Amino acid sequence: AVVSTQIRGYLHDRKYLVQQEPDNKMCSLYISSFDELKDSTINNSVLLTVANNSAIFAVSVDDATHFIDNGKQLIEPRPALFLLPEKDQGLATMGLNLLQWQMDNKYCSKCRTELKYHVSGRSCRCSDCDVNYFPRYNPVVIMLVVCGEYCLLGRNKQFPSGMFSALAGFIDVGEHIEQAVVREVIEEVSVDVDISQVSYVKSDFWGGFRRNYSPELMIGCVATVGEMQEPVCSEEIAEARWFHKNEIREALEKSKIPGSHLKGEGLMVPPPFATAHKLAARWCNE
């Protein structure tokens, strides 16, 4: 039974309210009760989970200035993932996306009647059309193409120099996961993959860190090819290369150091919380 409520995730102007940990290297989501918000206006709230008989909520507030003291600060969502412990990363990302969904969906898309939200904040209903709305996200395949002791990584044109990641792309309507993997690899680097050599590995929730970008379900796969075909990059891929396991292992270790992605020294791969990192780590440990 739920016997108490707790706020573990404040959002103001799409920034998280965090507090510094004693080591001054990491942060954690600021935790409080609803009583502490008596002088603030809550714009939106959403139930994140129930733990230890306590209902845990995320809220968006109109003013957070009175919290900015004693080590509390507002930080952008993407940098926050490098500073938050794993237990807070999931709650923070969930809260950001659910609160943004509420802010973006105030009226019925069919009749423009104002929507009424459930107390949990996870669904809403149009009283006129009797239509229920639920938060959604887009399915994306992300695949590590491997050949023996080598894997193929690409560098998006938006990546810093030296940063490479697994190839990825949205699943089209009516498309299977394996079909999307084959199509995306051909489109991005012109490498042929046999659909029978595509295997599912894991999935992760991702995204919503930039305005007007929907959250995504990252579906991680491995695609095995028989020979290292020379990649021919599409317009969105600046560079694609085959890397040996030893190079990947070194880059994976380096990526665990906070701030290493900003130094630009040698091969860089996504940080530990990213699906691409998890796929590469699993392959290296095989």
PDB file of C-alpha atoms in Angstrom:
ATOM      1  CA  ALA A   1       0.000   0.000   0.000  1.00  0.00           C
ATOM      2  CA  VAL A   2       1.148   3.539  -0.740  1.00  0.00           C
ATOM      3  CA  VAL A   3       1.572   5.439   2.517  1.00  0.00           C
ATOM      4  CA  SER A   4       3.508   8.520   1.377  1.00  0.00           C
ATOM      5  CA  THR A   5       4.389  10.659  -1.626  1.00  0.00           C
ATOM      6  CA  GLN A   6       7.764  11.976  -2.728  1.00  0.00           C
ATOM      7  CA  ILE A   7       9.045  14.276  -5.460  1.00  0.00           C
ATOM      8  CA  ARG A   8      12.165  12.990  -7.173  1.00  0.00           C
ATOM      9  CA  GLY A   9      12.573  15.131 -10.238  1.00  0.00           C
ATOM     10  CA  TYR A  10      11.941  18.836 -10.590  1.00  0.00           C
ATOM     11  CA  LEU A  11      11.792  20.334 -14.053  1.00  0.00           C
ATOM     12  CA  HIS A  12      12.076  24.046 -14.741  1.00  0.00           C
ATOM     13  CA  ASP A  13      12.559  25.346 -18.280  1.00  0.00           C
ATOM     14  CA  ARG A  14      13.435  21.750 -19.314  1.00  0.00           C
ATOM     15  CA  LYS A  15      16.281  21.589 -16.787  1.00  0.00           C
ATOM     16  CA  TYR A  16      16.666  19.157 -13.861  1.00  0.00           C
ATOM     17  CA  LEU A  17      17.054  20.349 -10.298  1.00  0.00           C
ATOM     18  CA  VAL A  18      19.959  18.382  -8.799  1.00  0.00           C
ATOM     19  CA  GLN A  19      22.100  18.445  -5.691  1.00  0.00           C
ATOM     20  CA  GLN A  20      25.835  17.868  -5.530  1.00  0.00           C
ATOM     21  CA  GLU A  21      27.082  14.618  -4.031  1.00  0.00           C
ATOM     22  CA  PRO A  22      29.778  14.735  -1.288  1.00  0.00           C
ATOM     23  CA  ASP A  23      32.529  13.760  -3.766  1.00  0.00           C
ATOM     24  CA  ASN A  24      31.653  16.859  -5.870  1.00  0.00           C
ATOM     25  CA  LYS A  25      31.925  14.684  -9.007  1.00  0.00           C
ATOM     26  CA  MET A  26      28.382  13.335  -9.243  1.00  0.00           C
ATOM     27  CA  CYS A  27      24.898  14.740  -8.709  1.00  0.00           C
ATOM     28  CA  SER A  28      21.561  13.269  -7.693  1.00  0.00           C
ATOM     29  CA  LEU A  29      17.970  14.327  -8.311  1.00  0.00           C
ATOM     30  CA  TYR A  30      16.728  16.634  -5.580  1.00  0.00           C
ATOM     31  CA  ILE A  31      14.202  14.859  -3.327  1.00  0.00           C
ATOM     32  CA  SER A  32      11.472  16.565  -1.323  1.00  0.00           C
ATOM     33  CA  SER A  33       7.843  16.395  -0.262  1.00  0.00           C
ATOM     34  CA  PHE A  34       4.936  18.258  -1.835  1.00  0.00           C
ATOM     35  CA  ASP A  35       4.792  20.462   1.289  1.00  0.00           C
ATOM     36  CA  GLU A  36       8.063  22.059   0.239  1.00  0.00           C
ATOM     37  CA  LEU A  37       6.309  23.396  -2.871  1.00  0.00           C
ATOM     38  CA  LYS A  38       3.618  25.344  -1.036  1.00  0.00           C
ATOM     39  CA  ASP A  39       5.061  28.652  -2.318  1.00  0.00           C
ATOM     40  CA  SER A  40       5.544  27.398  -5.905  1.00  0.00           C
ATOM     41  CA  THR A  41       3.146  26.768  -8.747  1.00  0.00           C
ATOM     42  CA  ILE A  42       3.130  23.211 -10.070  1.00  0.00           C
ATOM     43  CA  ASN A  43       2.474  23.289 -13.810  1.00  0.00           C
ATOM     44  CA  ASN A  44       2.419  19.521 -14.365  1.00  0.00           C
ATOM     45  CA  SER A  45       3.029  16.367 -12.355  1.00  0.00           C
ATOM     46  CA  VAL A  46       3.425  12.698 -13.226  1.00  0.00           C
ATOM     47  CA  LEU A  47       3.738   9.478 -11.256  1.00  0.00           C
ATOM     48  CA  LEU A  48       7.083   7.830 -12.010  1.00  0.00           C
ATOM     49  CA  THR A  49       7.002   4.716  -9.856  1.00  0.00           C
ATOM     50  CA  VAL A  50       6.165   3.308  -6.432  1.00  0.00           C
ATOM     51  CA  ALA A  51       9.056   2.222  -4.199  1.00  0.00           C
ATOM     52  CA  ASN A  52       9.157   1.333  -0.505  1.00  0.00           C
ATOM     53  CA  ASN A  53       5.463   2.217  -0.112  1.00  0.00           C
ATOM     54  CA  SER A  54       6.106   5.702  -1.488  1.00  0.00           C
ATOM     55  CA  ALA A  55       4.647   7.139  -4.689  1.00  0.00           C
ATOM     56  CA  ILE A  56       7.411   8.997  -6.516  1.00  0.00           C
ATOM     57  CA  PHE A  57       6.460  11.943  -8.732  1.00  0.00           C
ATOM     58  CA  ALA A  58       8.178  14.339 -11.115  1.00  0.00           C
ATOM     59  CA  VAL A  59       6.888  17.908 -11.325  1.00  0.00           C
ATOM     60  CA  SER A  60       7.450  20.973 -13.455  1.00  0.00           C
ATOM     61  CA  VAL A  61       7.451  24.276 -11.588  1.00  0.00           C
ATOM     62  CA  ASP A  62       7.215  27.881 -12.743  1.00  0.00           C
ATOM     63  CA  ASP A  63      10.000  29.123 -10.483  1.00  0.00           C
ATOM     64  CA  ALA A  64      12.973  27.288  -8.988  1.00  0.00           C
ATOM     65  CA  THR A  65      15.061  30.216  -7.763  1.00  0.00           C
ATOM     66  CA  HIS A  66      14.493  29.459  -4.059  1.00  0.00           C
ATOM     67  CA  PHE A  67      16.011  25.993  -4.573  1.00  0.00           C
ATOM     68  CA  ILE A  68      19.262  27.290  -6.087  1.00  0.00           C
ATOM     69  CA  ASP A  69      21.311  27.279  -2.907  1.00  0.00           C
ATOM     70  CA  ASN A  70      23.314  24.811  -0.803  1.00  0.00           C
ATOM     71  CA  GLY A  71      24.600  22.915  -3.825  1.00  0.00           C
ATOM     72  CA  LYS A  72      21.309  22.721  -5.730  1.00  0.00           C
ATOM     73  CA  GLN A  73      21.454  23.700  -9.390  1.00  0.00           C
ATOM     74  CA  LEU A  74      19.599  23.426 -12.676  1.00  0.00           C
ATOM     75  CA  ILE A  75      21.304  21.447 -15.426  1.00  0.00           C
ATOM     76  CA  GLU A  76      20.373  20.481 -18.989  1.00  0.00           C
ATOM     77  CA  PRO A  77      19.017  16.925 -19.503  1.00  0.00           C
ATOM     78  CA  ARG A  78      21.801  15.585 -21.765  1.00  0.00           C
ATOM     79  CA  PRO A  79      24.762  16.649 -19.560  1.00  0.00           C
ATOM     80  CA  ALA A  80      22.820  15.401 -16.524  1.00  0.00           C
ATOM     81  CA  LEU A  81      23.145  11.812 -17.738  1.00  0.00           C
ATOM     82  CA  PHE A  82      26.916  12.056 -17.317  1.00  0.00           C
ATOM     83  CA  LEU A  83      26.526  13.232 -13.714  1.00  0.00           C
ATOM     84  CA  LEU A  84      23.557  11.272 -12.362  1.00  0.00           C
ATOM     85  CA  PRO A  85      23.818   7.749 -10.900  1.00  0.00           C
ATOM     86  CA  GLU A  86      22.120   4.994 -12.880  1.00  0.00           C
ATOM     87  CA  LYS A  87      19.097   4.825 -10.546  1.00  0.00           C
ATOM     88  CA  ASP A  88      18.362   8.510 -11.215  1.00  0.00           C
ATOM     89  CA  GLN A  89      19.041   8.444 -14.965  1.00  0.00           C
ATOM     90  CA  GLY A  90      15.921   6.404 -15.722  1.00  0.00           C
ATOM     91  CA  LEU A  91      13.675   8.487 -13.464  1.00  0.00           C
ATOM     92  CA  ALA A  92      15.031  11.737 -14.885  1.00  0.00           C
ATOM     93  CA  THR A  93      14.527  10.705 -18.508  1.00  0.00           C
ATOM     94  CA  MET A  94      11.060   9.317 -17.796  1.00  0.00           C
ATOM     95  CA  GLY A  95      10.014  12.457 -15.939  1.00  0.00           C
ATOM     96  CA  LEU A  96      11.316  14.797 -18.638  1.00  0.00           C
ATOM     97  CA  ASN A  97       9.471  13.005 -21.426  1.00  0.00           C
ATOM     98  CA  LEU A  98       6.174  12.488 -19.595  1.00  0.00           C
ATOM     99  CA  LEU A  99       6.059  16.100 -18.410  1.00  0.00           C
ATOM    100  CA  GLN A 100       6.922  17.328 -21.912  1.00  0.00           C
ATOM    101  CA  TRP A 101       4.173  15.098 -23.316  1.00  0.00           C
ATOM    102  CA  GLN A 102       1.667  16.781 -20.998  1.00  0.00           C
ATOM    103  CA  MET A 103       2.867  20.238 -22.008  1.00  0.00           C
ATOM    104  CA  ASP A 104       2.614  19.363 -25.716  1.00  0.00           C
ATOM    105  CA  ASN A 105      -0.831  17.747 -25.491  1.00  0.00           C
ATOM    106  CA  LYS A 106      -3.359  20.094 -23.940  1.00  0.00           C
ATOM    107  CA  TYR A 107      -6.182  19.824 -26.475  1.00  0.00           C
ATOM    108  CA  CYS A 108      -7.921  17.009 -28.333  1.00  0.00           C
ATOM    109  CA  SER A 109      -6.531  16.592 -31.858  1.00  0.00           C
ATOM    110  CA  LYS A 110     -10.023  15.736 -33.176  1.00  0.00           C
ATOM    111  CA  CYS A 111     -12.256  18.452 -31.689  1.00  0.00           C
ATOM    112  CA  ARG A 112      -9.834  20.798 -29.835  1.00  0.00           C
ATOM    113  CA  THR A 113     -11.556  20.316 -26.485  1.00  0.00           C
ATOM    114  CA  GLU A 114      -9.220  20.760 -23.504  1.00  0.00           C
ATOM    115  CA  LEU A 115      -7.983  17.387 -22.272  1.00  0.00           C
ATOM    116  CA  LYS A 116      -8.482  16.130 -18.712  1.00  0.00           C
ATOM    117  CA  TYR A 117      -5.486  14.271 -17.249  1.00  0.00           C
ATOM    118  CA  HIS A 118      -5.628  11.231 -14.998  1.00  0.00           C
ATOM    119  CA  VAL A 119      -4.259  11.805 -11.491  1.00  0.00           C
ATOM    120  CA  SER A 120      -1.158   9.765 -12.424  1.00  0.00           C
ATOM    121  CA  GLY A 121      -0.408  12.100 -15.338  1.00  0.00           C
ATOM    122  CA  ARG A 122       0.108   9.120 -17.649  1.00  0.00           C
ATOM    123  CA  SER A 123      -3.079   9.403 -19.686  1.00  0.00           C
ATOM    124  CA  CYS A 124      -5.683  11.975 -20.607  1.00  0.00           C
ATOM    125  CA  ARG A 125      -9.202  12.006 -22.022  1.00  0.00           C
ATOM    126  CA  CYS A 126     -11.361  14.206 -24.173  1.00  0.00           C
ATOM    127  CA  SER A 127     -14.756  14.589 -22.467  1.00  0.00           C
ATOM    128  CA  ASP A 128     -16.349  15.559 -25.770  1.00  0.00           C
ATOM    129  CA  CYS A 129     -15.039  12.796 -28.078  1.00  0.00           C
ATOM    130  CA  ASP A 130     -14.561  10.219 -25.336  1.00  0.00           C
ATOM    131  CA  VAL A 131     -11.072   9.544 -26.755  1.00  0.00           C
ATOM    132  CA  ASN A 132      -8.216   8.484 -24.492  1.00  0.00           C
ATOM    133  CA  TYR A 133      -4.634   9.594 -25.182  1.00  0.00           C
ATOM    134  CA  PHE A 134      -1.450   7.910 -23.997  1.00  0.00           C
ATOM    135  CA  PRO A 135       2.241   8.866 -24.336  1.00  0.00           C
ATOM    136  CA  ARG A 136       4.055   7.214 -27.238  1.00  0.00           C
ATOM    137  CA  TYR A 137       7.558   6.994 -28.574  1.00  0.00           C
ATOM    138  CA  ASN A 138       9.212   6.005 -31.840  1.00  0.00           C
ATOM    139  CA  PRO A 139      10.913   2.627 -32.458  1.00  0.00           C
ATOM    140  CA  VAL A 140      14.525   2.875 -33.641  1.00  0.00           C
ATOM    141  CA  VAL A 141      16.933   0.092 -34.615  1.00  0.00           C
ATOM    142  CA  ILE A 142      20.542   0.512 -33.538  1.00  0.00           C
ATOM    143  CA  MET A 143      22.907  -2.158 -34.801  1.00  0.00           C
ATOM    144  CA  LEU A 144      26.496  -3.199 -34.376  1.00  0.00           C
ATOM    145  CA  VAL A 145      27.729  -4.637 -37.670  1.00  0.00           C
ATOM    146  CA  VAL A 146      30.469  -7.194 -36.929  1.00  0.00           C
ATOM    147  CA  CYS A 147      32.874  -9.337 -38.933  1.00  0.00           C
ATOM    148  CA  GLY A 148      35.142 -11.596 -36.884  1.00  0.00           C
ATOM    149  CA  GLU A 149      37.264  -9.406 -34.594  1.00  0.00           C
ATOM    150  CA  TYR A 150      36.105  -6.160 -36.243  1.00  0.00           C
ATOM    151  CA  CYS A 151      32.994  -4.006 -35.997  1.00  0.00           C
ATOM    152  CA  LEU A 152      31.723  -1.176 -38.208  1.00  0.00           C
ATOM    153  CA  LEU A 153      31.024   2.191 -36.592  1.00  0.00           C
ATOM    154  CA  GLY A 154      29.913   5.464 -38.129  1.00  0.00           C
ATOM    155  CA  ARG A 155      30.462   9.120 -37.277  1.00  0.00           C
ATOM    156  CA  ASN A 156      27.412  11.300 -37.748  1.00  0.00           C
ATOM    157  CA  LYS A 157      28.119  14.772 -39.121  1.00  0.00           C
ATOM    158  CA  GLN A 158      26.890  16.224 -35.813  1.00  0.00           C
ATOM    159  CA  PHE A 159      29.427  14.203 -33.788  1.00  0.00           C
ATOM    160  CA  PRO A 160      32.729  15.715 -32.638  1.00  0.00           C
ATOM    161  CA  SER A 161      35.877  14.552 -34.383  1.00  0.00           C
ATOM    162  CA  GLY A 162      36.876  11.055 -33.245  1.00  0.00           C
ATOM    163  CA  MET A 163      33.404  10.114 -31.926  1.00  0.00           C
ATOM    164  CA  PHE A 164      31.983   6.963 -33.548  1.00  0.00           C
ATOM    165  CA  SER A 165      28.848   4.994 -32.747  1.00  0.00           C
ATOM    166  CA  ALA A 166      26.696   2.108 -33.933  1.00  0.00           C
ATOM    167  CA  LEU A 167      24.505   2.777 -36.961  1.00  0.00           C
ATOM    168  CA  ALA A 168      20.858   3.555 -36.248  1.00  0.00           C
ATOM    169  CA  GLY A 169      17.586   4.552 -37.885  1.00  0.00           C
ATOM    170  CA  PHE A 170      13.817   4.661 -37.482  1.00  0.00           C
ATOM    171  CA  ILE A 171      11.660   1.635 -38.247  1.00  0.00           C
ATOM    172  CA  ASP A 172       9.232   2.295 -41.090  1.00  0.00           C
ATOM    173  CA  VAL A 173       5.511   1.515 -40.766  1.00  0.00           C
ATOM    174  CA  GLY A 174       4.902  -2.146 -41.567  1.00  0.00           C
ATOM    175  CA  GLU A 175       8.595  -3.019 -41.275  1.00  0.00           C
ATOM    176  CA  HIS A 176      10.047  -5.773 -39.076  1.00  0.00           C
ATOM    177  CA  ILE A 177      13.059  -5.107 -36.860  1.00  0.00           C
ATOM    178  CA  GLU A 178      15.350  -7.270 -39.001  1.00  0.00           C
ATOM    179  CA  GLN A 179      14.154  -5.595 -42.207  1.00  0.00           C
ATOM    180  CA  ALA A 180      14.879  -2.166 -40.735  1.00  0.00           C
ATOM    181  CA  VAL A 181      18.415  -3.237 -39.784  1.00  0.00           C
ATOM    182  CA  VAL A 182      19.175  -4.473 -43.308  1.00  0.00           C
ATOM    183  CA  ARG A 183      17.697  -1.346 -44.930  1.00  0.00           C
ATOM    184  CA  GLU A 184      19.416   1.157 -42.625  1.00  0.00           C
ATOM    185  CA  VAL A 185      22.869  -0.425 -43.017  1.00  0.00           C
ATOM    186  CA  ILE A 186      22.520  -0.318 -46.810  1.00  0.00           C
ATOM    187  CA  GLU A 187      21.208   3.252 -46.783  1.00  0.00           C
ATOM    188  CA  GLU A 188      23.848   4.620 -44.412  1.00  0.00           C
ATOM    189  CA  VAL A 189      27.039   2.808 -45.463  1.00  0.00           C
ATOM    190  CA  SER A 190      26.112   0.627 -48.488  1.00  0.00           C
ATOM    191  CA  VAL A 191      27.039  -2.607 -46.700  1.00  0.00           C
ATOM    192  CA  ASP A 192      24.930  -5.697 -47.458  1.00  0.00           C
ATOM    193  CA  VAL A 193      23.566  -7.652 -44.485  1.00  0.00           C
ATOM    194  CA  ASP A 194      21.841 -11.038 -44.704  1.00  0.00           C
ATOM    195  CA  ILE A 195      18.565 -10.713 -42.797  1.00  0.00           C
ATOM    196  CA  SER A 196      19.119 -14.176 -41.288  1.00  0.00           C
ATOM    197  CA  GLN A 197      22.299 -12.843 -39.612  1.00  0.00           C
ATOM    198  CA  VAL A 198      20.493 -10.133 -37.628  1.00  0.00           C
ATOM    199  CA  SER A 199      19.906 -10.890 -33.936  1.00  0.00           C
ATOM    200  CA  TYR A 200      18.175  -8.893 -31.229  1.00  0.00           C
ATOM    201  CA  VAL A 201      20.240  -8.029 -28.114  1.00  0.00           C
ATOM    202  CA  LYS A 202      18.487  -5.447 -25.895  1.00  0.00           C
ATOM    203  CA  SER A 203      16.365  -2.309 -25.804  1.00  0.00           C
ATOM    204  CA  ASP A 204      16.601   1.066 -24.070  1.00  0.00           C
ATOM    205  CA  PHE A 205      14.455   4.169 -23.679  1.00  0.00           C
ATOM    206  CA  TRP A 206      16.178   7.214 -25.120  1.00  0.00           C
ATOM    207  CA  GLY A 207      15.661  10.763 -26.278  1.00  0.00           C
ATOM    208  CA  GLY A 208      13.516  13.769 -25.626  1.00  0.00           C
ATOM    209  CA  PHE A 209      16.620  15.765 -24.682  1.00  0.00           C
ATOM    210  CA  ARG A 210      16.105  18.405 -27.360  1.00  0.00           C
ATOM    211  CA  ARG A 211      12.948  20.407 -27.944  1.00  0.00           C
ATOM    212  CA  ASN A 212      10.645  19.063 -30.670  1.00  0.00           C
ATOM    213  CA  TYR A 213      12.411  15.671 -30.683  1.00  0.00           C
ATOM    214  CA  SER A 214      10.262  12.717 -29.654  1.00  0.00           C
ATOM    215  CA  PRO A 215      11.551  10.022 -27.278  1.00  0.00           C
ATOM    216  CA  GLU A 216      12.631   6.732 -28.813  1.00  0.00           C
ATOM    217  CA  LEU A 217      12.713   3.024 -28.026  1.00  0.00           C
ATOM    218  CA  MET A 218      16.212   1.934 -29.041  1.00  0.00           C
ATOM    219  CA  ILE A 219      16.138  -1.688 -30.252  1.00  0.00           C
ATOM    220  CA  GLY A 220      19.708  -2.974 -30.104  1.00  0.00           C
ATOM    221  CA  CYS A 221      20.821  -5.634 -32.585  1.00  0.00           C
ATOM    222  CA  VAL A 222      23.958  -7.283 -33.921  1.00  0.00           C
ATOM    223  CA  ALA A 223      24.331  -7.862 -37.667  1.00  0.00           C
ATOM    224  CA  THR A 224      27.039 -10.338 -38.688  1.00  0.00           C
ATOM    225  CA  VAL A 225      28.611 -10.149 -42.148  1.00  0.00           C
ATOM    226  CA  GLY A 226      31.014 -12.586 -43.807  1.00  0.00           C
ATOM    227  CA  GLU A 227      33.500 -10.010 -45.108  1.00  0.00           C
ATOM    228  CA  MET A 228      34.531  -6.454 -44.306  1.00  0.00           C
ATOM    229  CA  GLN A 229      32.902  -4.566 -47.155  1.00  0.00           C
ATOM    230  CA  GLU A 230      34.207  -1.073 -47.847  1.00  0.00           C
ATOM    231  CA  PRO A 231      31.631   1.387 -46.464  1.00  0.00           C
ATOM    232  CA  VAL A 232      30.272   4.129 -48.725  1.00  0.00           C
ATOM    233  CA  CYS A 233      28.746   6.831 -46.541  1.00  0.00           C
ATOM    234  CA  SER A 234      25.383   8.507 -47.075  1.00  0.00           C
ATOM    235  CA  GLU A 235      24.922  12.262 -46.694  1.00  0.00           C
ATOM    236  CA  GLU A 236      24.263  12.057 -42.952  1.00  0.00           C
ATOM    237  CA  ILE A 237      27.338   9.925 -42.171  1.00  0.00           C
ATOM    238  CA  ALA A 238      30.642  11.810 -42.226  1.00  0.00           C
ATOM    239  CA  GLU A 239      32.825   8.710 -41.886  1.00  0.00           C
ATOM    240  CA  ALA A 240      32.483   4.950 -41.311  1.00  0.00           C
ATOM    241  CA  ARG A 241      35.325   2.596 -40.385  1.00  0.00           C
ATOM    242  CA  TRP A 242      36.042  -0.953 -39.237  1.00  0.00           C
ATOM    243  CA  PHE A 243      37.607  -1.108 -35.760  1.00  0.00           C
ATOM    244  CA  HIS A 244      39.363  -4.026 -34.056  1.00  0.00           C
ATOM    245  CA  LYS A 245      38.079  -5.282 -30.692  1.00  0.00           C
ATOM    246  CA  ASN A 246      41.220  -3.998 -28.958  1.00  0.00           C
ATOM    247  CA  GLU A 247      40.506  -0.457 -30.187  1.00  0.00           C
ATOM    248  CA  ILE A 248      36.903  -0.722 -29.016  1.00  0.00           C
ATOM    249  CA  ARG A 249      37.901  -2.046 -25.589  1.00  0.00           C
ATOM    250  CA  GLU A 250      40.264   0.891 -25.079  1.00  0.00           C
ATOM    251  CA  ALA A 251      37.608   3.377 -26.158  1.00  0.00           C
ATOM    252  CA  LEU A 252      35.005   1.773 -23.887  1.00  0.00           C
ATOM    253  CA  GLU A 253      37.250   2.153 -20.854  1.00  0.00           C
ATOM    254  CA  LYS A 254      38.023   5.758 -21.725  1.00  0.00           C
ATOM    255  CA  SER A 255      34.320   6.570 -22.122  1.00  0.00           C
ATOM    256  CA  LYS A 256      33.715   5.688 -18.450  1.00  0.00           C
ATOM    257  CA  ILE A 257      35.748   8.738 -17.377  1.00  0.00           C
ATOM    258  CA  PRO A 258      33.456  11.788 -16.923  1.00  0.00           C
ATOM    259  CA  GLY A 259      34.235  14.457 -19.512  1.00  0.00           C
ATOM    260  CA  SER A 260      36.287  12.165 -21.760  1.00  0.00           C
ATOM    261  CA  HIS A 261      33.879  12.815 -24.652  1.00  0.00           C
ATOM    262  CA  LEU A 262      34.974  16.470 -24.629  1.00  0.00           C
ATOM    263  CA  LYS A 263      38.709  15.851 -24.958  1.00  0.00           C
ATOM    264  CA  GLY A 264      38.661  14.411 -28.460  1.00  0.00           C
ATOM    265  CA  GLU A 265      41.728  12.207 -28.103  1.00  0.00           C
ATOM    266  CA  GLY A 266      41.760   9.090 -30.319  1.00  0.00           C
ATOM    267  CA  LEU A 267      38.687   6.926 -30.861  1.00  0.00           C
ATOM    268  CA  MET A 268      35.695   7.914 -28.725  1.00  0.00           C
ATOM    269  CA  VAL A 269      32.498   5.902 -28.274  1.00  0.00           C
ATOM    270  CA  PRO A 270      29.222   6.788 -26.512  1.00  0.00           C
ATOM    271  CA  PRO A 271      29.126   6.716 -22.688  1.00  0.00           C
ATOM    272  CA  PRO A 272      28.017   3.692 -20.606  1.00  0.00           C
ATOM    273  CA  PHE A 273      24.328   4.643 -20.484  1.00  0.00           C
ATOM    274  CA  ALA A 274      24.026   4.588 -24.308  1.00  0.00           C
ATOM    275  CA  THR A 275      22.754   1.524 -26.189  1.00  0.00           C
ATOM    276  CA  ALA A 276      25.702   1.686 -28.607  1.00  0.00           C
ATOM    277  CA  HIS A 277      28.111   1.386 -25.667  1.00  0.00           C
ATOM    278  CA  LYS A 278      26.239  -1.627 -24.267  1.00  0.00           C
ATOM    279  CA  LEU A 279      26.214  -3.401 -27.643  1.00  0.00           C
ATOM    280  CA  ALA A 280      29.952  -2.858 -28.109  1.00  0.00           C
ATOM    281  CA  ALA A 281      30.752  -3.956 -24.544  1.00  0.00           C
ATOM    282  CA  ARG A 282      28.751  -7.155 -24.942  1.00  0.00           C
ATOM    283  CA  TRP A 283      30.497  -7.961 -28.246  1.00  0.00           C
ATOM    284  CA  CYS A 284      33.945  -7.305 -26.739  1.00  0.00           C
ATOM    285  CA  ASN A 285      33.202  -9.701 -23.882  1.00  0.00           C
ATOM    286  CA  GLU A 286      32.151 -12.581 -26.128  1.00  0.00           C
TER     287      GLU A 286
END
